[in-house]
XYZ file of C-alpha atoms in Angstrom:
659
model
C 0.000 0.000 0.000
C 1.671 3.243 -1.085
C 2.500 5.921 1.423
C 2.797 9.642 0.744
C 6.520 10.239 0.726
C 8.873 12.777 -0.856
C 12.536 12.647 -1.701
C 14.886 14.415 -4.086
C 13.451 14.345 -7.598
C 10.820 11.705 -6.877
C 7.426 11.878 -5.224
C 5.570 8.713 -4.366
C 2.091 8.202 -3.159
C 0.049 6.382 -0.626
C -3.460 6.412 0.662
C -3.414 8.553 3.784
C -5.890 7.413 6.402
C -9.129 9.374 6.421
C -10.305 9.962 9.950
C -13.924 8.905 10.248
C -14.461 9.396 13.931
C -18.084 10.245 13.247
C -18.855 7.024 11.396
C -22.349 5.939 12.300
C -23.361 2.374 12.977
C -25.293 2.428 9.707
C -22.118 3.206 7.822
C -23.057 6.776 6.909
C -20.842 9.695 7.797
C -22.049 11.882 10.595
C -20.424 14.991 9.185
C -21.350 15.701 5.572
C -20.783 18.823 3.480
C -23.842 21.018 3.337
C -25.942 19.907 0.384
C -27.154 22.384 -2.186
C -30.792 23.369 -1.772
C -33.158 21.413 -3.989
C -35.094 23.570 -6.464
C -38.828 24.081 -6.087
C -40.893 21.577 -8.004
C -38.076 19.093 -8.659
C -40.346 16.253 -7.498
C -42.426 16.770 -10.652
C -39.527 16.004 -13.005
C -39.525 12.568 -14.631
C -37.296 10.616 -16.964
C -39.576 10.374 -19.997
C -37.581 8.768 -22.808
C -34.185 7.032 -23.179
C -32.166 5.524 -25.997
C -29.050 3.371 -25.733
C -28.476 3.652 -29.476
C -25.859 5.950 -30.961
C -26.069 9.234 -29.032
C -27.373 7.747 -25.740
C -29.994 10.446 -25.201
C -32.119 11.009 -22.085
C -35.274 13.145 -21.979
C -36.651 14.770 -18.811
C -40.262 15.972 -18.516
C -41.728 18.463 -16.038
C -45.200 17.311 -15.000
C -45.684 20.271 -12.673
C -47.305 23.664 -13.076
C -44.123 25.740 -12.610
C -40.704 25.762 -14.266
C -37.909 23.764 -12.582
C -34.206 24.643 -12.647
C -31.974 21.627 -13.309
C -28.697 23.521 -13.058
C -26.001 21.290 -11.565
C -28.070 18.117 -11.793
C -26.292 14.818 -12.375
C -26.934 11.301 -13.612
C -25.481 7.873 -12.921
C -25.795 4.433 -14.450
C -24.728 0.874 -13.637
C -24.487 1.529 -9.883
C -21.704 3.970 -10.610
C -20.920 7.588 -9.747
C -23.092 10.606 -10.450
C -21.766 12.573 -13.445
C -22.578 16.087 -14.632
C -24.441 16.364 -17.921
C -25.080 19.203 -20.359
C -28.843 19.672 -20.922
C -30.449 21.392 -23.889
C -31.693 23.975 -21.376
C -31.050 24.555 -17.678
C -34.729 25.075 -16.890
C -37.639 22.794 -17.772
C -40.866 24.787 -18.330
C -44.150 23.480 -16.954
C -45.243 20.654 -19.237
C -41.955 20.932 -21.112
C -38.981 18.786 -22.025
C -35.179 18.917 -21.747
C -32.787 16.434 -23.361
C -29.123 15.573 -22.878
C -26.608 13.044 -24.128
C -25.394 10.731 -21.395
C -21.820 11.577 -20.276
C -21.291 7.801 -20.062
C -22.158 5.174 -22.612
C -25.546 3.552 -22.021
C -25.469 -0.194 -22.481
C -27.880 -2.689 -23.942
C -28.983 -3.454 -20.373
C -28.472 -0.447 -18.113
C -30.128 2.189 -15.957
C -30.266 5.948 -15.493
C -30.628 7.661 -12.111
C -31.165 11.439 -11.951
C -30.040 13.545 -8.974
C -30.463 17.201 -8.052
C -27.305 19.237 -7.425
C -27.795 18.455 -3.728
C -27.707 14.695 -4.326
C -31.440 14.057 -4.023
C -32.767 11.172 -6.106
C -35.256 12.534 -8.640
C -36.108 9.552 -10.811
C -34.698 6.287 -12.082
C -35.325 3.899 -14.935
C -33.727 0.511 -15.566
C -34.024 -1.714 -18.617
C -33.188 -5.194 -19.810
C -31.218 -6.101 -22.939
C -32.122 -4.007 -25.994
C -35.286 -2.561 -24.392
C -33.958 0.984 -25.010
C -33.412 0.395 -28.741
C -34.356 2.334 -30.794
C -35.743 4.069 -27.701
C -37.777 3.452 -24.560
C -40.537 5.853 -23.584
C -43.391 6.246 -21.141
C -46.757 5.377 -22.602
C -50.185 6.605 -21.578
C -49.036 10.178 -20.948
C -45.746 12.044 -20.548
C -44.147 11.589 -17.138
C -46.464 8.736 -16.173
C -47.342 5.256 -17.291
C -45.410 2.135 -18.119
C -42.151 2.055 -20.028
C -42.272 0.475 -23.478
C -39.826 0.006 -26.317
C -40.884 2.331 -29.129
C -41.444 0.668 -32.465
C -41.012 3.915 -34.387
C -38.628 6.851 -34.275
C -37.838 8.479 -30.932
C -39.614 11.717 -29.991
C -36.953 13.489 -27.931
C -37.964 17.015 -27.016
C -41.617 16.385 -27.845
C -44.591 14.499 -26.436
C -44.477 10.719 -26.452
C -47.025 8.784 -28.476
C -50.290 8.554 -26.570
C -51.660 5.265 -25.355
C -49.986 1.980 -24.432
C -49.628 -1.148 -26.557
C -52.456 -3.621 -26.055
C -49.943 -6.219 -24.894
C -49.234 -4.518 -21.568
C -52.357 -2.763 -20.265
C -52.670 -4.838 -17.086
C -49.098 -4.453 -15.870
C -49.104 -0.771 -16.748
C -51.679 -0.117 -14.012
C -49.609 -1.571 -11.153
C -48.336 1.112 -8.794
C -46.400 1.445 -5.568
C -49.288 2.534 -3.342
C -47.917 2.781 0.187
C -44.512 2.458 1.886
C -43.408 2.503 5.492
C -39.783 2.728 6.616
C -40.734 2.460 10.280
C -39.995 -0.987 11.661
C -41.470 -3.403 9.147
C -40.218 -1.632 5.992
C -43.405 -2.576 4.185
C -44.150 -1.915 0.513
C -47.703 -2.104 -0.861
C -48.494 -2.557 -4.550
C -51.917 -1.786 -6.029
C -53.370 -3.059 -9.304
C -55.643 -0.463 -10.864
C -56.310 -2.633 -13.918
C -59.191 -4.928 -14.816
C -57.274 -8.221 -14.701
C -54.814 -9.914 -12.361
C -51.087 -9.247 -12.800
C -48.373 -11.776 -11.952
C -45.643 -10.006 -9.948
C -43.765 -12.904 -8.340
C -40.731 -12.406 -10.579
C -40.847 -8.618 -10.330
C -38.064 -6.954 -8.368
C -37.485 -3.912 -6.219
C -34.410 -2.002 -5.081
C -33.743 1.005 -2.872
C -31.671 4.162 -3.431
C -28.442 2.534 -2.251
C -26.857 1.791 -5.629
C -24.614 -0.865 -4.074
C -27.668 -3.018 -3.372
C -28.856 -5.678 -5.787
C -32.542 -5.876 -6.616
C -34.617 -8.412 -4.629
C -37.609 -10.287 -6.007
C -41.065 -9.585 -4.652
C -41.802 -13.284 -4.105
C -38.552 -13.893 -2.206
C -39.559 -11.130 0.212
C -43.103 -12.484 0.520
C -43.665 -15.995 -0.911
C -47.430 -15.375 -1.127
C -46.968 -12.192 -3.151
C -47.163 -13.759 -6.594
C -50.205 -12.094 -8.152
C -52.259 -8.939 -7.643
C -55.975 -9.254 -8.408
C -57.741 -6.498 -10.296
C -58.346 -3.650 -7.848
C -56.343 -5.531 -5.231
C -53.160 -5.275 -3.199
C -49.938 -7.147 -2.472
C -47.637 -6.262 0.415
C -44.111 -7.380 1.240
C -41.411 -6.457 3.717
C -38.211 -5.136 2.166
C -35.282 -7.495 2.746
C -32.752 -4.794 1.833
C -33.938 -2.298 4.438
C -35.534 1.125 4.017
C -34.026 4.204 5.642
C -35.041 7.728 6.576
C -33.719 9.014 3.247
C -34.504 6.300 0.738
C -36.376 5.125 -2.330
C -38.200 2.123 -3.717
C -37.962 1.356 -7.442
C -40.267 -1.350 -8.820
C -39.014 -3.379 -11.822
C -41.072 -5.776 -13.927
C -39.925 -9.256 -14.955
C -38.044 -7.782 -17.940
C -36.097 -5.377 -15.735
C -38.069 -2.296 -16.800
C -38.851 0.335 -14.167
C -42.584 0.369 -13.423
C -42.859 2.879 -10.584
C -40.845 4.592 -7.867
C -41.141 6.489 -4.606
C -38.494 8.516 -2.799
C -38.907 10.192 0.600
C -37.103 12.740 2.743
C -35.243 12.730 6.051
C -38.350 12.295 8.201
C -38.789 8.883 6.623
C -41.894 7.114 5.386
C -43.399 7.002 8.866
C -45.948 5.927 9.735
C -46.196 5.607 5.931
C -46.267 7.482 2.640
C -49.457 6.801 0.706
C -50.895 7.660 -2.682
C -53.970 9.825 -2.720
C -56.180 8.884 -4.419
C -55.650 5.156 -4.108
C -53.422 3.892 -6.936
C -52.956 7.337 -8.498
C -52.005 10.925 -7.690
C -49.378 12.295 -5.341
C -47.888 10.732 -2.236
C -48.483 12.206 1.207
C -47.630 11.263 4.782
C -50.386 9.132 6.256
C -51.863 9.511 9.730
C -52.179 5.730 9.979
C -50.518 3.084 7.823
C -53.036 0.892 5.972
C -51.018 -1.861 4.219
C -53.216 -4.266 2.261
C -56.254 -1.998 2.237
C -57.359 1.291 0.673
C -55.335 4.340 1.682
C -56.973 6.648 4.219
C -55.693 9.839 2.546
C -56.224 11.740 5.779
C -52.650 12.915 6.163
C -50.914 16.006 4.891
C -48.059 17.082 2.711
C -47.448 16.126 -0.862
C -44.818 14.987 -3.214
C -43.977 13.222 -6.393
C -46.701 11.746 -8.483
C -45.903 8.412 -9.960
C -43.684 8.590 -7.380
C -40.626 10.579 -6.447
C -40.652 12.876 -3.463
C -37.336 13.594 -1.769
C -34.328 11.549 -0.790
C -30.559 11.555 -0.474
C -27.946 9.861 -2.600
C -26.845 7.279 -0.057
C -30.328 6.070 0.738
C -31.231 3.657 3.487
C -28.317 2.421 5.505
C -25.618 3.685 3.164
C -23.095 1.387 1.570
C -20.754 0.786 4.494
C -20.840 -1.784 7.215
C -19.344 -1.456 10.651
C -15.568 -1.824 10.555
C -15.128 -1.033 6.854
C -13.112 2.181 6.813
C -12.023 3.858 3.564
C -8.789 5.778 3.088
C -8.582 8.916 0.998
C -6.044 8.938 -1.850
C -3.105 11.317 -1.728
C -0.188 12.390 -3.886
C -2.125 12.689 -7.134
C 0.125 13.593 -10.049
C -0.511 14.704 -13.593
C -1.124 12.420 -16.542
C 2.061 12.027 -18.647
C 2.218 13.888 -21.939
C 1.106 11.776 -24.878
C -1.217 9.564 -22.871
C -4.140 8.277 -24.946
C -7.758 7.881 -23.909
C -8.936 4.503 -22.668
C -9.533 2.317 -25.754
C -12.271 0.207 -24.190
C -15.900 0.932 -23.382
C -17.060 3.990 -21.456
C -19.049 1.914 -18.976
C -17.411 0.833 -15.714
C -19.239 -0.880 -12.870
C -18.580 -1.647 -9.223
C -17.548 -5.303 -9.277
C -17.565 -6.471 -5.655
C -19.882 -6.551 -2.686
C -19.443 -3.796 -0.142
C -16.673 -4.483 2.402
C -16.013 -7.880 0.831
C -12.380 -8.082 1.948
C -12.622 -7.781 5.715
C -10.532 -10.433 7.486
C -9.541 -11.360 11.014
C -6.372 -9.251 10.673
C -7.774 -6.475 8.511
C -11.344 -5.649 9.520
C -11.098 -2.322 7.725
C -11.702 -4.172 4.464
C -9.195 -2.231 2.371
C -5.668 -2.796 0.991
C -6.590 -4.948 -2.009
C -3.719 -4.457 -4.435
C -2.449 -6.957 -7.009
C -4.839 -8.682 -9.418
C -4.268 -11.507 -11.906
C -6.581 -13.600 -14.057
C -5.744 -17.294 -14.031
C -4.598 -18.097 -17.597
C -5.713 -21.708 -17.219
C -9.135 -20.720 -15.909
C -10.178 -17.149 -16.795
C -13.293 -17.488 -14.635
C -10.905 -17.104 -11.667
C -9.403 -13.782 -10.579
C -6.668 -13.824 -7.921
C -6.267 -10.857 -5.570
C -3.606 -9.933 -3.013
C -4.446 -7.948 0.117
C -1.577 -6.060 1.763
C -2.279 -7.489 5.185
C -0.889 -10.883 4.057
C -4.004 -12.408 2.502
C -4.811 -13.983 -0.864
C -8.284 -14.298 -2.360
C -9.586 -16.560 -5.092
C -12.483 -14.704 -6.734
C -15.230 -16.024 -8.987
C -18.158 -14.295 -10.697
C -21.603 -14.260 -9.091
C -24.408 -12.037 -10.380
C -21.883 -9.908 -12.211
C -19.591 -9.367 -9.211
C -16.299 -10.918 -8.149
C -16.761 -12.700 -4.830
C -14.497 -14.996 -2.769
C -14.716 -18.610 -3.907
C -16.198 -20.379 -0.884
C -14.792 -23.723 -2.041
C -11.283 -22.252 -1.700
C -11.961 -19.901 1.206
C -14.878 -17.540 1.734
C -12.618 -15.180 3.704
C -9.318 -15.616 1.874
C -6.183 -17.442 2.974
C -3.484 -15.872 5.111
C 0.093 -16.087 3.872
C 3.423 -16.046 5.711
C 7.100 -15.960 4.871
C 9.166 -19.151 4.719
C 8.972 -21.071 7.971
C 5.426 -19.827 8.598
C 6.475 -16.573 10.258
C 5.877 -12.891 9.641
C 3.227 -10.788 7.928
C 4.153 -10.173 4.286
C 3.119 -6.759 2.973
C 1.725 -8.555 -0.067
C 1.291 -6.077 -2.909
C 1.563 -7.812 -6.274
C 0.864 -11.256 -7.630
C 1.049 -13.165 -10.881
C 0.370 -16.706 -12.039
C 3.536 -18.531 -13.125
C 3.910 -21.008 -15.936
C 3.435 -23.840 -13.413
C 0.077 -22.466 -12.225
C 1.500 -21.339 -8.877
C 0.992 -17.876 -7.415
C 4.021 -15.593 -7.143
C 3.519 -12.781 -4.646
C 5.699 -9.745 -3.928
C 6.184 -8.214 -0.495
C 7.747 -4.853 0.331
C 8.296 -5.498 4.015
C 7.193 -7.540 7.004
C 4.229 -5.699 8.518
C 5.344 -7.025 11.898
C 8.506 -4.901 11.439
C 7.392 -2.232 9.005
C 10.423 0.067 9.236
C 12.689 -2.459 7.502
C 12.317 -3.404 3.818
C 11.880 -7.028 2.858
C 11.608 -7.082 -0.920
C 10.827 -10.664 -1.718
C 9.006 -12.845 -4.216
C 7.233 -15.870 -2.766
C 5.831 -18.918 -4.562
C 2.575 -20.447 -3.289
C 0.686 -23.510 -4.450
C -3.004 -22.496 -4.657
C -4.020 -26.155 -4.420
C -2.514 -26.460 -0.935
C -5.042 -27.210 1.800
C -5.578 -25.280 4.976
C -6.438 -21.702 5.896
C -2.816 -20.468 5.768
C -0.182 -20.770 3.072
C 3.602 -20.850 3.340
C 5.962 -20.414 0.369
C 7.330 -23.330 -1.579
C 10.227 -21.002 -2.416
C 11.136 -17.492 -1.366
C 13.602 -15.183 -3.118
C 14.908 -12.188 -1.137
C 16.196 -9.210 -3.155
C 16.255 -6.694 -0.280
C 20.014 -6.077 -0.497
C 19.604 -4.711 -4.042
C 17.710 -1.670 -2.741
C 19.750 0.061 -0.019
C 17.875 3.319 -0.679
C 14.824 1.763 0.995
C 16.688 0.697 4.156
C 16.716 4.010 6.056
C 14.802 3.007 9.159
C 11.745 4.813 7.817
C 8.550 2.844 7.332
C 7.704 5.159 4.438
C 10.883 4.236 2.556
C 10.432 0.563 3.394
C 6.973 0.819 1.826
C 8.322 1.851 -1.594
C 9.632 -1.500 -2.761
C 8.102 -4.298 -4.861
C 4.571 -3.181 -5.641
C 3.705 -5.488 -8.525
C 5.019 -8.481 -10.436
C 4.296 -10.034 -13.812
C 5.277 -13.409 -15.234
C 6.577 -13.121 -18.821
C 6.939 -16.369 -20.802
C 10.257 -17.115 -22.463
C 8.390 -17.628 -25.744
C 7.490 -13.930 -25.928
C 11.004 -12.806 -25.093
C 12.627 -15.037 -27.685
C 10.042 -14.459 -30.421
C 10.505 -10.707 -30.113
C 14.291 -10.788 -30.021
C 14.901 -9.589 -26.481
C 18.607 -9.091 -25.852
C 19.863 -10.698 -22.645
C 21.558 -7.889 -20.646
C 23.934 -10.454 -19.126
C 25.320 -11.701 -22.451
C 24.587 -8.858 -24.857
C 23.121 -11.452 -27.238
C 19.665 -12.795 -27.978
C 18.111 -14.292 -24.877
C 18.595 -18.044 -24.720
C 16.506 -19.672 -21.964
C 18.704 -22.781 -22.080
C 21.479 -20.757 -20.447
C 19.410 -20.751 -17.257
C 18.238 -24.355 -16.759
C 16.674 -23.895 -13.304
C 14.474 -20.871 -14.014
C 11.404 -22.576 -15.471
C 9.661 -21.260 -18.584
C 9.696 -17.508 -18.032
C 11.036 -14.503 -16.164
C 9.489 -12.291 -13.502
C 9.295 -8.498 -13.814
C 8.922 -6.845 -10.392
C 7.781 -3.217 -10.306
C 9.529 -0.907 -7.836
C 7.301 1.826 -6.449
C 10.352 3.929 -5.515
C 11.167 4.988 -9.077
C 8.851 3.113 -11.443
C 11.524 0.695 -12.681
C 11.000 -2.975 -13.501
C 13.514 -5.486 -12.140
C 13.885 -8.696 -14.119
C 14.559 -12.017 -12.415
C 14.924 -15.682 -13.212
C 13.581 -17.543 -10.180
C 15.480 -20.794 -9.844
C 14.063 -23.998 -8.415
C 16.962 -24.280 -5.947
C 15.990 -21.011 -4.228
C 18.564 -18.841 -5.975
C 17.769 -16.193 -8.549
C 19.349 -14.543 -11.574
C 19.156 -10.771 -11.939
C 18.752 -9.550 -15.519
C 18.867 -5.827 -14.772
C 16.196 -3.162 -14.963
C 13.692 -1.785 -17.444
C 12.613 1.878 -17.454
C 8.853 2.421 -17.726
C 8.930 6.205 -17.996
C 6.711 6.387 -14.900
C 7.388 7.867 -11.479
C 5.971 4.723 -9.871
C 4.641 1.289 -10.748
C 1.764 -0.273 -8.834
C 1.066 -3.411 -10.871
C 2.722 -5.394 -13.660
C 1.077 -7.841 -16.033
C 1.893 -9.590 -19.268
C -1.027 -9.476 -21.704
C -0.982 -12.158 -24.377
C -3.808 -10.423 -26.232
C -1.804 -7.305 -27.073
C 1.557 -9.110 -26.803
C 2.676 -6.420 -24.402
C 4.016 -6.073 -20.877
C 1.824 -3.609 -18.948
C 3.086 -1.321 -16.167
C 0.233 0.276 -14.200
C 0.421 3.406 -12.061
C -2.359 4.801 -9.867
C -3.172 8.475 -9.237
C 0.563 9.141 -8.784
C 0.805 9.110 -12.586
C -2.726 10.148 -13.457
C -4.183 6.602 -13.431
C -2.286 5.235 -16.436
C -1.201 1.959 -18.029
C 1.965 1.779 -20.142
C 2.075 -1.057 -22.671
C 5.675 -2.078 -23.362
C 7.216 -3.899 -26.321
C 10.585 -5.220 -27.475
C 12.027 -2.716 -29.939
C 14.242 -3.332 -32.969
C 17.346 -3.189 -30.755
C 16.047 -5.938 -28.486
C 15.242 -3.672 -25.538
C 11.908 -3.523 -23.698
C 10.570 0.023 -24.079
C 7.262 1.893 -23.625
C 4.980 1.595 -26.639
C 1.715 3.377 -25.729
C 0.147 4.690 -22.514
C -3.582 4.774 -21.804
C -5.457 6.512 -19.037
C -8.390 4.924 -17.234
C -11.967 5.421 -18.455
C -13.031 8.990 -17.708
C -15.679 7.921 -15.202
C -13.192 6.114 -12.929
C -12.371 7.688 -9.560
C -8.911 9.175 -9.051
C -7.871 6.887 -6.223
C -5.065 4.527 -5.223
C -6.069 2.059 -7.932
C -3.158 -0.316 -7.391
C -4.288 -3.462 -9.167
C -5.065 -4.018 -12.850
C -5.837 -7.173 -14.804
C -6.989 -7.959 -18.341
C -8.981 -11.103 -19.007
C -7.549 -13.562 -21.566
C -8.769 -13.150 -25.141
C -10.548 -16.496 -24.854
C -13.260 -14.590 -22.955
C -13.848 -12.028 -25.717
C -17.414 -11.104 -26.626
C -18.126 -8.763 -29.552
C -14.486 -7.700 -29.671
C -14.106 -6.847 -25.988
C -12.950 -8.546 -22.783
C -13.030 -7.611 -19.135
C -10.623 -5.224 -17.417
C -10.576 -5.112 -13.606
C -9.109 -2.493 -11.249
C -8.609 -2.634 -7.462
C -8.922 0.388 -5.165
C -6.443 -0.038 -2.325
C -8.357 2.439 -0.157
C -11.973 1.332 -0.887
C -12.547 5.069 -1.173
C -14.728 5.249 -4.257
C -15.861 8.749 -5.129
C -15.361 10.429 -1.810
C -17.570 11.577 1.021
C -21.274 10.983 0.647
C -21.239 8.543 -2.251
C -22.421 4.963 -2.434
C -19.161 3.531 -3.735
C -17.457 3.739 -0.335
C -16.376 0.295 0.783
C -15.787 -1.179 -2.678
C -12.420 -2.410 -3.920
C -13.091 -3.691 -7.451
C -14.224 -2.043 -10.678
C -14.959 -3.739 -14.000
C -14.793 -2.368 -17.533
C -13.954 -3.556 -21.036
C -10.811 -3.585 -23.175
C -10.444 -4.468 -26.873
C -9.482 -8.019 -27.779
């Protein structure tokens, strides 16, 4: 884990601990910056039309009787951060429209959430694959009604076609009718249609964008169908807070209805008046399962949004999961190119997924590596001497319970010490090779080592089959300072001999073409360890007798290196740097002279946070779909997008990279 540290000519970085003494039991921060005031009438604004084709356009409609300012409003998608957008006008007139092009790409299956400048949830729509092509619009009246895929041209900036297709009239009349966030967290649905509607496979989700949607029937097994003019109630299994929302999704993933409420909470309940239609108001008495009393007061969003805050019910943190703010951010190097993959990036882990018995703070995930023999496995190293085997579940990387649901602890040779495990790679023999900068039990002294672990070994702890200690090669780190000791081996990548020989790499030890046969004990490739101190790569042959051969250094052109990987898809060696170097990845090649040199440098996707993103991995090309494969990043500080956002507590992000 990098530490903020300065020395002559070089500045390195580390996540400096963010003091969260006011952290509430719910995981929200007690002290938040003052939010901007929400504009009058914002609760009448609705998402009215969306397309995920070409220009990724979103249309907002003002169903109220007065104009609404949308200056400073933002949008998010895919459970990701709120981004500013540029609307066609900064004010929506009564009964009028405003359009904007999404600042992020909108996918075939995606969602859009709209926020005021103060972070209040205004509206949200989610769709399944290809439902927003050519466009998806509200039917039965602008700002209200069910969402349908339009069969004709989009009508951005103008009224949607009136009426709903005959195929969906029943479902289009289902509404969220009453919600309580007091105790039982009950949601009531009402069917205003003339025939029963099956809702067992429908889902709901709250305003916490880290939460996955839950099915109605799993929350209430009897809630499978709503009779005409009838009700279904269920208790939310994901919790409802004082500032929260409920979004109802049909079996195709389309948003049907929503309700958002303010700090006082939906207590005793928020109810529609009249029953099944109109605005929400605070009820005097909750009436789940029966007609609303409509004897309360207040008012809010029709069809449903009222007021709410970005974090929603319960926030995204759990007790003991403490983020660290990034520090030492540097500029992006000249000549860096934009990310060549897709614009979309999603949070790819469950909140606080990496808490362990020795690291309850849940942070410090650093090195990442796909398993070449099994690309459905992603290996991760946590600085507090833990390894995790991750597999995909519902689109997220989670610990493989058959290996260890909480990771396996690693030690140095002999079973002692606490390796400051930063980088890892999978060797040609399928074993894991892990770098350590120091022993966390003695963190003022460097211990730059590479350790070999057999992932098939049983037990909850792992000890190295071999351990190679290169500490003596870096006297500049041995100053008695824990900061200097923390600037050693940050990443490591296994590079097969076949790539080195095919590309004519010149062996620095002989001055001639590299001949692997000269080094009979080294296996089938070399290991490139990235030094955080100065961004150099150090090349080693790791011999089976415990010795090693040093092949010199490679300059990356970066101030620091946080991860190293060999990518067979691009036939390049990749040196990754976090916010120290502007969040960049340098792809390196063997040039005509036989030297490994920088070829091209890419920055991260624009939507990514500027954090201590220390790990980076590209999936093998065998996983390619439509010309793209997965890219994964790890945030060492689980910091996300800073105070008040729902990405706190997450370590992994997923995007796409060309094949």
